[in-house]
């Protein structure tokens, strides 16, 4: 299917419910049981359940049957980036182009599912306790740091969070997370259309080690989002350089993006509530 439809589901920490545990596989349940922090357990539970509901709707599978796999590329442990592990044959194999990304911050949890491209999602609570000065020195290139401190103090936090979410989304789409230094990834300014200006030098080494999912020599579509009109978020999608734009499809909330990417925002809280209420979560037609 041409283009890169992306479905972004947002839910909240308040959606965590013991009834969602039935969706988790044995590995996820063991990990859930090891998380000491109550809020951390809730975010993990909602993230897992929402991922399964979102992917199951596209694959035509019961959410509990969606095959997910976590393997750390460094140690082989079950705590690496979660991936869709479809069998090489069978009806779902035609959706093998699906990729997804999970993000959370404070009480906000999101899942992005992309067709025909790698995807990275990040979100930050606007009021999260953060030492902007310390974080900026770690995350921003010299030019970005100078631009940040040219702003009035009251504007620095929102500007930094916008840049931070963009960078996290890009590195997640590449599959490296914080495995590549944030300072080496230089982006356009927060008020400008999001664009990558410079890539970290370490990407070539990570690609040689097989730790890079997407290739930065392809076009990367980067789109800003806002959750509940408050919390900055970003979606990065690996796209072919020849892709063309796509229009809105009339879903609940749709944000257009360049490069053949169509982002549809969906109500994850409602999907979780429907599951807990015994209703069948609607099947999502791929590309819709």
PDB file of C-alpha atoms in Angstrom:
ATOM      1  CA  UNK A   1       0.000   0.000   0.000  1.00  0.00           C
ATOM      2  CA  UNK A   2       1.451   3.390  -0.935  1.00  0.00           C
ATOM      3  CA  UNK A   3       2.185   5.955   1.700  1.00  0.00           C
ATOM      4  CA  UNK A   4       2.853   5.615   5.383  1.00  0.00           C
ATOM      5  CA  UNK A   5      -0.323   5.717   7.494  1.00  0.00           C
ATOM      6  CA  UNK A   6       0.476   6.263  11.179  1.00  0.00           C
ATOM      7  CA  UNK A   7      -2.024   5.660  13.975  1.00  0.00           C
ATOM      8  CA  UNK A   8      -1.216   7.406  17.260  1.00  0.00           C
ATOM      9  CA  UNK A   9      -3.153   6.271  20.323  1.00  0.00           C
ATOM     10  CA  UNK A  10      -3.115   8.325  23.533  1.00  0.00           C
ATOM     11  CA  UNK A  11      -4.130   7.053  26.948  1.00  0.00           C
ATOM     12  CA  UNK A  12      -3.434   7.979  30.560  1.00  0.00           C
ATOM     13  CA  UNK A  13      -2.113   6.500  33.765  1.00  0.00           C
ATOM     14  CA  UNK A  14      -5.670   6.521  35.109  1.00  0.00           C
ATOM     15  CA  UNK A  15      -6.508   3.871  32.473  1.00  0.00           C
ATOM     16  CA  UNK A  16      -4.346   1.268  34.249  1.00  0.00           C
ATOM     17  CA  UNK A  17      -6.657  -1.511  35.455  1.00  0.00           C
ATOM     18  CA  UNK A  18      -5.983  -5.025  36.698  1.00  0.00           C
ATOM     19  CA  UNK A  19      -8.257  -6.366  33.973  1.00  0.00           C
ATOM     20  CA  UNK A  20      -5.648  -5.381  31.375  1.00  0.00           C
ATOM     21  CA  UNK A  21      -3.211  -7.934  32.780  1.00  0.00           C
ATOM     22  CA  UNK A  22      -5.031 -10.609  30.767  1.00  0.00           C
ATOM     23  CA  UNK A  23      -3.557  -9.066  27.621  1.00  0.00           C
ATOM     24  CA  UNK A  24       0.062  -9.447  28.743  1.00  0.00           C
ATOM     25  CA  UNK A  25       2.203 -12.443  27.809  1.00  0.00           C
ATOM     26  CA  UNK A  26       4.293 -14.306  30.454  1.00  0.00           C
ATOM     27  CA  UNK A  27       7.403 -12.178  29.794  1.00  0.00           C
ATOM     28  CA  UNK A  28       5.438  -8.970  30.201  1.00  0.00           C
ATOM     29  CA  UNK A  29       3.758 -10.196  33.361  1.00  0.00           C
ATOM     30  CA  UNK A  30       7.102 -11.073  34.921  1.00  0.00           C
ATOM     31  CA  UNK A  31       8.465  -7.649  34.070  1.00  0.00           C
ATOM     32  CA  UNK A  32       5.314  -5.986  35.394  1.00  0.00           C
ATOM     33  CA  UNK A  33       5.818  -7.811  38.685  1.00  0.00           C
ATOM     34  CA  UNK A  34       9.389  -6.542  39.041  1.00  0.00           C
ATOM     35  CA  UNK A  35       8.483  -2.853  38.726  1.00  0.00           C
ATOM     36  CA  UNK A  36       8.446  -1.422  42.230  1.00  0.00           C
ATOM     37  CA  UNK A  37       7.077   2.032  41.448  1.00  0.00           C
ATOM     38  CA  UNK A  38       3.281   1.985  41.218  1.00  0.00           C
ATOM     39  CA  UNK A  39       3.151   4.659  38.510  1.00  0.00           C
ATOM     40  CA  UNK A  40       5.836   2.801  36.568  1.00  0.00           C
ATOM     41  CA  UNK A  41       3.781  -0.401  36.720  1.00  0.00           C
ATOM     42  CA  UNK A  42       0.739   1.475  35.467  1.00  0.00           C
ATOM     43  CA  UNK A  43       2.598   3.030  32.549  1.00  0.00           C
ATOM     44  CA  UNK A  44       4.046  -0.349  31.569  1.00  0.00           C
ATOM     45  CA  UNK A  45       0.638  -2.030  31.783  1.00  0.00           C
ATOM     46  CA  UNK A  46      -1.137   0.620  29.728  1.00  0.00           C
ATOM     47  CA  UNK A  47       1.671   0.691  27.172  1.00  0.00           C
ATOM     48  CA  UNK A  48       1.586  -3.081  26.680  1.00  0.00           C
ATOM     49  CA  UNK A  49      -2.209  -3.304  26.554  1.00  0.00           C
ATOM     50  CA  UNK A  50      -2.578  -0.352  24.207  1.00  0.00           C
ATOM     51  CA  UNK A  51       0.118  -1.722  21.891  1.00  0.00           C
ATOM     52  CA  UNK A  52      -1.709  -5.037  21.646  1.00  0.00           C
ATOM     53  CA  UNK A  53      -5.079  -3.417  21.024  1.00  0.00           C
ATOM     54  CA  UNK A  54      -3.683  -1.087  18.361  1.00  0.00           C
ATOM     55  CA  UNK A  55      -1.718  -3.803  16.560  1.00  0.00           C
ATOM     56  CA  UNK A  56      -4.483  -6.371  16.909  1.00  0.00           C
ATOM     57  CA  UNK A  57      -6.928  -3.991  15.234  1.00  0.00           C
ATOM     58  CA  UNK A  58      -4.661  -3.700  12.200  1.00  0.00           C
ATOM     59  CA  UNK A  59      -3.648  -7.354  12.053  1.00  0.00           C
ATOM     60  CA  UNK A  60      -7.127  -8.748  12.642  1.00  0.00           C
ATOM     61  CA  UNK A  61      -5.842 -10.651  15.680  1.00  0.00           C
ATOM     62  CA  UNK A  62      -7.148 -10.865  19.251  1.00  0.00           C
ATOM     63  CA  UNK A  63      -4.934  -8.430  21.184  1.00  0.00           C
ATOM     64  CA  UNK A  64      -3.623 -11.128  23.518  1.00  0.00           C
ATOM     65  CA  UNK A  65      -2.444 -13.095  20.466  1.00  0.00           C
ATOM     66  CA  UNK A  66      -0.335 -10.300  18.970  1.00  0.00           C
ATOM     67  CA  UNK A  67       3.218 -11.727  18.932  1.00  0.00           C
ATOM     68  CA  UNK A  68       5.607  -9.314  20.615  1.00  0.00           C
ATOM     69  CA  UNK A  69       9.253  -9.896  21.437  1.00  0.00           C
ATOM     70  CA  UNK A  70      11.757  -8.052  23.620  1.00  0.00           C
ATOM     71  CA  UNK A  71      15.429  -8.862  23.190  1.00  0.00           C
ATOM     72  CA  UNK A  72      18.247  -6.579  24.266  1.00  0.00           C
ATOM     73  CA  UNK A  73      20.790  -6.348  21.385  1.00  0.00           C
ATOM     74  CA  UNK A  74      23.629  -6.082  23.889  1.00  0.00           C
ATOM     75  CA  UNK A  75      22.918  -8.820  26.443  1.00  0.00           C
ATOM     76  CA  UNK A  76      20.077 -10.829  24.911  1.00  0.00           C
ATOM     77  CA  UNK A  77      17.837 -10.222  27.920  1.00  0.00           C
ATOM     78  CA  UNK A  78      14.057  -9.703  27.619  1.00  0.00           C
ATOM     79  CA  UNK A  79      14.202  -5.962  28.181  1.00  0.00           C
ATOM     80  CA  UNK A  80      15.102  -4.545  24.781  1.00  0.00           C
ATOM     81  CA  UNK A  81      12.907  -2.551  22.449  1.00  0.00           C
ATOM     82  CA  UNK A  82       9.617  -4.362  21.963  1.00  0.00           C
ATOM     83  CA  UNK A  83       9.062  -5.552  18.393  1.00  0.00           C
ATOM     84  CA  UNK A  84       6.333  -7.213  16.409  1.00  0.00           C
ATOM     85  CA  UNK A  85       7.368 -10.849  15.848  1.00  0.00           C
ATOM     86  CA  UNK A  86       5.101 -12.094  13.066  1.00  0.00           C
ATOM     87  CA  UNK A  87       5.570 -15.604  11.654  1.00  0.00           C
ATOM     88  CA  UNK A  88       7.167 -15.819   8.188  1.00  0.00           C
ATOM     89  CA  UNK A  89       3.986 -17.341   6.797  1.00  0.00           C
ATOM     90  CA  UNK A  90       0.300 -17.207   7.529  1.00  0.00           C
ATOM     91  CA  UNK A  91      -2.399 -14.581   7.047  1.00  0.00           C
ATOM     92  CA  UNK A  92      -0.825 -11.832   9.196  1.00  0.00           C
ATOM     93  CA  UNK A  93       2.458 -11.961   7.265  1.00  0.00           C
ATOM     94  CA  UNK A  94       1.143  -9.457   4.715  1.00  0.00           C
ATOM     95  CA  UNK A  95       1.268  -6.843   7.486  1.00  0.00           C
ATOM     96  CA  UNK A  96       4.945  -7.489   8.199  1.00  0.00           C
ATOM     97  CA  UNK A  97       5.622  -3.849   7.267  1.00  0.00           C
ATOM     98  CA  UNK A  98       4.079  -2.674  10.547  1.00  0.00           C
ATOM     99  CA  UNK A  99       6.294  -0.960  13.092  1.00  0.00           C
ATOM    100  CA  UNK A 100       5.324   0.624  16.383  1.00  0.00           C
ATOM    101  CA  UNK A 101       6.717   2.784  19.141  1.00  0.00           C
ATOM    102  CA  UNK A 102       5.666   3.316  22.761  1.00  0.00           C
ATOM    103  CA  UNK A 103       6.200   6.538  24.710  1.00  0.00           C
ATOM    104  CA  UNK A 104       5.210   7.781  28.137  1.00  0.00           C
ATOM    105  CA  UNK A 105       5.863  10.671  30.438  1.00  0.00           C
ATOM    106  CA  UNK A 106       4.192  11.155  33.797  1.00  0.00           C
ATOM    107  CA  UNK A 107       0.519  10.316  33.301  1.00  0.00           C
ATOM    108  CA  UNK A 108       0.607  10.332  29.467  1.00  0.00           C
ATOM    109  CA  UNK A 109       1.080   7.087  27.514  1.00  0.00           C
ATOM    110  CA  UNK A 110       1.127   6.805  23.740  1.00  0.00           C
ATOM    111  CA  UNK A 111       1.540   4.172  21.038  1.00  0.00           C
ATOM    112  CA  UNK A 112       2.272   4.921  17.384  1.00  0.00           C
ATOM    113  CA  UNK A 113       1.780   2.227  14.734  1.00  0.00           C
ATOM    114  CA  UNK A 114       3.143   2.821  11.241  1.00  0.00           C
ATOM    115  CA  UNK A 115       2.437   0.974   8.008  1.00  0.00           C
ATOM    116  CA  UNK A 116       5.338   0.599   5.579  1.00  0.00           C
ATOM    117  CA  UNK A 117       7.956   2.453   7.592  1.00  0.00           C
ATOM    118  CA  UNK A 118       9.870   2.660  10.859  1.00  0.00           C
ATOM    119  CA  UNK A 119       8.326   4.923  13.474  1.00  0.00           C
ATOM    120  CA  UNK A 120       9.431   6.674  16.653  1.00  0.00           C
ATOM    121  CA  UNK A 121       7.135   8.407  19.145  1.00  0.00           C
ATOM    122  CA  UNK A 122       7.995  10.598  22.105  1.00  0.00           C
ATOM    123  CA  UNK A 123       5.985  12.710  24.542  1.00  0.00           C
ATOM    124  CA  UNK A 124       6.876  14.849  27.531  1.00  0.00           C
ATOM    125  CA  UNK A 125       4.577  16.217  30.197  1.00  0.00           C
ATOM    126  CA  UNK A 126       4.766  19.979  30.016  1.00  0.00           C
ATOM    127  CA  UNK A 127       4.963  20.305  33.793  1.00  0.00           C
ATOM    128  CA  UNK A 128       7.428  17.473  34.338  1.00  0.00           C
ATOM    129  CA  UNK A 129      10.076  18.203  36.963  1.00  0.00           C
ATOM    130  CA  UNK A 130      13.144  18.880  34.858  1.00  0.00           C
ATOM    131  CA  UNK A 131      16.383  20.788  35.304  1.00  0.00           C
ATOM    132  CA  UNK A 132      16.421  22.370  31.861  1.00  0.00           C
ATOM    133  CA  UNK A 133      19.963  23.715  32.225  1.00  0.00           C
ATOM    134  CA  UNK A 134      21.441  20.294  33.010  1.00  0.00           C
ATOM    135  CA  UNK A 135      19.342  18.459  30.409  1.00  0.00           C
ATOM    136  CA  UNK A 136      20.132  21.007  27.701  1.00  0.00           C
ATOM    137  CA  UNK A 137      23.876  20.583  28.162  1.00  0.00           C
ATOM    138  CA  UNK A 138      23.472  16.848  27.527  1.00  0.00           C
ATOM    139  CA  UNK A 139      20.867  16.950  24.751  1.00  0.00           C
ATOM    140  CA  UNK A 140      21.551  20.030  22.617  1.00  0.00           C
ATOM    141  CA  UNK A 141      24.205  20.760  20.020  1.00  0.00           C
ATOM    142  CA  UNK A 142      26.231  23.932  20.554  1.00  0.00           C
ATOM    143  CA  UNK A 143      24.121  25.897  18.088  1.00  0.00           C
ATOM    144  CA  UNK A 144      20.897  24.653  19.697  1.00  0.00           C
ATOM    145  CA  UNK A 145      22.197  25.521  23.154  1.00  0.00           C
ATOM    146  CA  UNK A 146      23.083  29.044  22.061  1.00  0.00           C
ATOM    147  CA  UNK A 147      19.637  29.503  20.513  1.00  0.00           C
ATOM    148  CA  UNK A 148      17.968  28.253  23.695  1.00  0.00           C
ATOM    149  CA  UNK A 149      19.764  30.762  25.906  1.00  0.00           C
ATOM    150  CA  UNK A 150      18.992  33.593  23.521  1.00  0.00           C
ATOM    151  CA  UNK A 151      15.368  33.193  24.598  1.00  0.00           C
ATOM    152  CA  UNK A 152      13.754  34.792  27.649  1.00  0.00           C
ATOM    153  CA  UNK A 153      13.906  32.383  30.642  1.00  0.00           C
ATOM    154  CA  UNK A 154      10.144  31.744  30.573  1.00  0.00           C
ATOM    155  CA  UNK A 155      10.374  30.390  27.002  1.00  0.00           C
ATOM    156  CA  UNK A 156      13.256  27.993  27.544  1.00  0.00           C
ATOM    157  CA  UNK A 157      11.397  25.023  29.033  1.00  0.00           C
ATOM    158  CA  UNK A 158       8.742  24.691  26.293  1.00  0.00           C
ATOM    159  CA  UNK A 159      11.374  25.270  23.599  1.00  0.00           C
ATOM    160  CA  UNK A 160      13.645  22.625  25.082  1.00  0.00           C
ATOM    161  CA  UNK A 161      10.821  20.082  25.476  1.00  0.00           C
ATOM    162  CA  UNK A 162       9.807  20.555  21.847  1.00  0.00           C
ATOM    163  CA  UNK A 163      13.366  19.880  20.678  1.00  0.00           C
ATOM    164  CA  UNK A 164      13.759  16.970  23.114  1.00  0.00           C
ATOM    165  CA  UNK A 165      10.625  15.182  21.878  1.00  0.00           C
ATOM    166  CA  UNK A 166      11.735  15.603  18.277  1.00  0.00           C
ATOM    167  CA  UNK A 167      15.169  14.139  18.981  1.00  0.00           C
ATOM    168  CA  UNK A 168      13.816  11.208  20.967  1.00  0.00           C
ATOM    169  CA  UNK A 169      11.319  10.408  18.210  1.00  0.00           C
ATOM    170  CA  UNK A 170      14.041  10.456  15.546  1.00  0.00           C
ATOM    171  CA  UNK A 171      16.382   8.170  17.487  1.00  0.00           C
ATOM    172  CA  UNK A 172      13.512   5.783  18.275  1.00  0.00           C
ATOM    173  CA  UNK A 173      12.635   5.585  14.572  1.00  0.00           C
ATOM    174  CA  UNK A 174      16.262   4.693  13.858  1.00  0.00           C
ATOM    175  CA  UNK A 175      16.044   1.999  16.530  1.00  0.00           C
ATOM    176  CA  UNK A 176      18.928   3.318  18.625  1.00  0.00           C
ATOM    177  CA  UNK A 177      17.106   5.263  21.328  1.00  0.00           C
ATOM    178  CA  UNK A 178      19.722   6.979  23.452  1.00  0.00           C
ATOM    179  CA  UNK A 179      22.396   4.692  21.990  1.00  0.00           C
ATOM    180  CA  UNK A 180      23.434   7.674  19.883  1.00  0.00           C
ATOM    181  CA  UNK A 181      24.317  10.971  21.587  1.00  0.00           C
ATOM    182  CA  UNK A 182      21.598  13.588  21.437  1.00  0.00           C
ATOM    183  CA  UNK A 183      24.151  16.380  20.993  1.00  0.00           C
ATOM    184  CA  UNK A 184      25.222  14.884  17.668  1.00  0.00           C
ATOM    185  CA  UNK A 185      21.686  15.141  16.298  1.00  0.00           C
ATOM    186  CA  UNK A 186      21.016  18.741  15.278  1.00  0.00           C
ATOM    187  CA  UNK A 187      17.502  19.902  14.409  1.00  0.00           C
ATOM    188  CA  UNK A 188      15.780  23.015  13.178  1.00  0.00           C
ATOM    189  CA  UNK A 189      14.461  25.475  15.757  1.00  0.00           C
ATOM    190  CA  UNK A 190      11.261  24.760  17.745  1.00  0.00           C
ATOM    191  CA  UNK A 191       9.173  27.261  15.760  1.00  0.00           C
ATOM    192  CA  UNK A 192      10.472  26.025  12.404  1.00  0.00           C
ATOM    193  CA  UNK A 193       9.229  22.972  10.498  1.00  0.00           C
ATOM    194  CA  UNK A 194      10.991  20.008  12.144  1.00  0.00           C
ATOM    195  CA  UNK A 195      14.006  19.008  10.079  1.00  0.00           C
ATOM    196  CA  UNK A 196      17.215  17.078  10.755  1.00  0.00           C
ATOM    197  CA  UNK A 197      20.216  19.309  10.047  1.00  0.00           C
ATOM    198  CA  UNK A 198      23.001  16.958  11.155  1.00  0.00           C
ATOM    199  CA  UNK A 199      23.241  13.281  12.132  1.00  0.00           C
ATOM    200  CA  UNK A 200      25.368  11.782  14.929  1.00  0.00           C
ATOM    201  CA  UNK A 201      28.665  10.393  13.633  1.00  0.00           C
ATOM    202  CA  UNK A 202      28.094   7.194  15.616  1.00  0.00           C
ATOM    203  CA  UNK A 203      25.234   6.045  13.366  1.00  0.00           C
ATOM    204  CA  UNK A 204      27.602   4.393  10.888  1.00  0.00           C
ATOM    205  CA  UNK A 205      29.164   2.333  13.673  1.00  0.00           C
ATOM    206  CA  UNK A 206      25.746   1.354  15.019  1.00  0.00           C
ATOM    207  CA  UNK A 207      24.672   0.276  11.533  1.00  0.00           C
ATOM    208  CA  UNK A 208      27.746  -1.946  11.234  1.00  0.00           C
ATOM    209  CA  UNK A 209      26.850  -3.537  14.572  1.00  0.00           C
ATOM    210  CA  UNK A 210      23.323  -4.248  13.347  1.00  0.00           C
ATOM    211  CA  UNK A 211      21.829  -1.874  15.939  1.00  0.00           C
ATOM    212  CA  UNK A 212      20.211   0.523  13.476  1.00  0.00           C
ATOM    213  CA  UNK A 213      16.652  -0.153  12.273  1.00  0.00           C
ATOM    214  CA  UNK A 214      16.117   2.682   9.818  1.00  0.00           C
ATOM    215  CA  UNK A 215      18.668   4.326   7.563  1.00  0.00           C
ATOM    216  CA  UNK A 216      19.117   8.089   7.808  1.00  0.00           C
ATOM    217  CA  UNK A 217      20.080   8.330   4.130  1.00  0.00           C
ATOM    218  CA  UNK A 218      16.361   7.884   3.440  1.00  0.00           C
ATOM    219  CA  UNK A 219      13.987  10.755   4.091  1.00  0.00           C
ATOM    220  CA  UNK A 220      12.740  11.076   7.644  1.00  0.00           C
ATOM    221  CA  UNK A 221       9.379  12.740   8.201  1.00  0.00           C
ATOM    222  CA  UNK A 222       9.188  14.523  11.550  1.00  0.00           C
ATOM    223  CA  UNK A 223       5.884  15.884  12.861  1.00  0.00           C
ATOM    224  CA  UNK A 224       5.028  17.828  16.014  1.00  0.00           C
ATOM    225  CA  UNK A 225       1.961  16.847  18.048  1.00  0.00           C
ATOM    226  CA  UNK A 226       0.308  18.225  21.166  1.00  0.00           C
ATOM    227  CA  UNK A 227      -1.496  15.977  23.669  1.00  0.00           C
ATOM    228  CA  UNK A 228      -4.479  17.464  25.508  1.00  0.00           C
ATOM    229  CA  UNK A 229      -3.426  20.834  24.088  1.00  0.00           C
ATOM    230  CA  UNK A 230      -0.625  20.853  26.664  1.00  0.00           C
ATOM    231  CA  UNK A 231       2.044  18.161  26.331  1.00  0.00           C
ATOM    232  CA  UNK A 232       4.526  18.284  23.425  1.00  0.00           C
ATOM    233  CA  UNK A 233       5.002  15.120  21.394  1.00  0.00           C
ATOM    234  CA  UNK A 234       6.638  14.166  18.112  1.00  0.00           C
ATOM    235  CA  UNK A 235       6.421  11.371  15.536  1.00  0.00           C
ATOM    236  CA  UNK A 236       9.327  10.438  13.283  1.00  0.00           C
ATOM    237  CA  UNK A 237       8.786   8.128  10.306  1.00  0.00           C
ATOM    238  CA  UNK A 238      11.292   6.665   7.871  1.00  0.00           C
ATOM    239  CA  UNK A 239       9.940   7.395   4.402  1.00  0.00           C
ATOM    240  CA  UNK A 240      11.112   6.898   0.849  1.00  0.00           C
ATOM    241  CA  UNK A 241      12.408  10.083  -0.725  1.00  0.00           C
ATOM    242  CA  UNK A 242       9.925   9.740  -3.610  1.00  0.00           C
ATOM    243  CA  UNK A 243       6.831   9.415  -1.411  1.00  0.00           C
ATOM    244  CA  UNK A 244       3.999  11.876  -1.985  1.00  0.00           C
ATOM    245  CA  UNK A 245       1.619  13.527   0.435  1.00  0.00           C
ATOM    246  CA  UNK A 246      -1.702  12.080   1.535  1.00  0.00           C
ATOM    247  CA  UNK A 247      -4.837  13.799   2.766  1.00  0.00           C
ATOM    248  CA  UNK A 248      -7.014  13.391   5.842  1.00  0.00           C
ATOM    249  CA  UNK A 249      -9.387  10.454   6.057  1.00  0.00           C
ATOM    250  CA  UNK A 250     -12.116  11.809   8.307  1.00  0.00           C
ATOM    251  CA  UNK A 251     -11.058   9.907  11.442  1.00  0.00           C
ATOM    252  CA  UNK A 252     -11.429  11.430  14.897  1.00  0.00           C
ATOM    253  CA  UNK A 253      -8.374  13.656  14.614  1.00  0.00           C
ATOM    254  CA  UNK A 254      -5.937  13.744  11.734  1.00  0.00           C
ATOM    255  CA  UNK A 255      -2.696  15.637  11.334  1.00  0.00           C
ATOM    256  CA  UNK A 256      -1.106  15.870   7.903  1.00  0.00           C
ATOM    257  CA  UNK A 257       2.645  15.366   7.520  1.00  0.00           C
ATOM    258  CA  UNK A 258       5.093  15.518   4.611  1.00  0.00           C
ATOM    259  CA  UNK A 259       6.580  12.580   2.772  1.00  0.00           C
ATOM    260  CA  UNK A 260       3.459  10.492   2.228  1.00  0.00           C
ATOM    261  CA  UNK A 261       2.817  10.252   5.973  1.00  0.00           C
ATOM    262  CA  UNK A 262      -0.746  10.520   7.276  1.00  0.00           C
ATOM    263  CA  UNK A 263      -1.064  10.677  11.057  1.00  0.00           C
ATOM    264  CA  UNK A 264      -4.385   9.727  12.612  1.00  0.00           C
ATOM    265  CA  UNK A 265      -4.813  10.411  16.318  1.00  0.00           C
ATOM    266  CA  UNK A 266      -7.033   7.922  18.143  1.00  0.00           C
ATOM    267  CA  UNK A 267      -8.509   7.695  21.638  1.00  0.00           C
ATOM    268  CA  UNK A 268      -6.534   5.020  23.451  1.00  0.00           C
ATOM    269  CA  UNK A 269      -8.426   5.530  26.706  1.00  0.00           C
ATOM    270  CA  UNK A 270     -11.689   4.699  24.932  1.00  0.00           C
ATOM    271  CA  UNK A 271     -10.168   1.582  23.349  1.00  0.00           C
ATOM    272  CA  UNK A 272      -8.976   0.330  26.731  1.00  0.00           C
ATOM    273  CA  UNK A 273     -12.359   1.047  28.302  1.00  0.00           C
ATOM    274  CA  UNK A 274     -14.126  -0.817  25.498  1.00  0.00           C
ATOM    275  CA  UNK A 275     -11.917  -3.835  26.060  1.00  0.00           C
ATOM    276  CA  UNK A 276     -12.517  -3.793  29.811  1.00  0.00           C
ATOM    277  CA  UNK A 277     -16.251  -3.442  29.187  1.00  0.00           C
ATOM    278  CA  UNK A 278     -16.302  -6.554  27.059  1.00  0.00           C
ATOM    279  CA  UNK A 279     -16.898  -4.745  23.785  1.00  0.00           C
ATOM    280  CA  UNK A 280     -15.047  -5.702  20.634  1.00  0.00           C
ATOM    281  CA  UNK A 281     -12.467  -3.086  19.746  1.00  0.00           C
ATOM    282  CA  UNK A 282     -13.154  -2.119  16.116  1.00  0.00           C
ATOM    283  CA  UNK A 283     -10.954  -3.556  13.404  1.00  0.00           C
ATOM    284  CA  UNK A 284      -8.904  -0.866  11.672  1.00  0.00           C
ATOM    285  CA  UNK A 285      -8.631  -1.156   7.926  1.00  0.00           C
ATOM    286  CA  UNK A 286      -4.962  -0.767   6.971  1.00  0.00           C
ATOM    287  CA  UNK A 287      -4.380   2.604   5.396  1.00  0.00           C
ATOM    288  CA  UNK A 288      -7.455   4.128   7.038  1.00  0.00           C
TER     289      UNK A 288
END
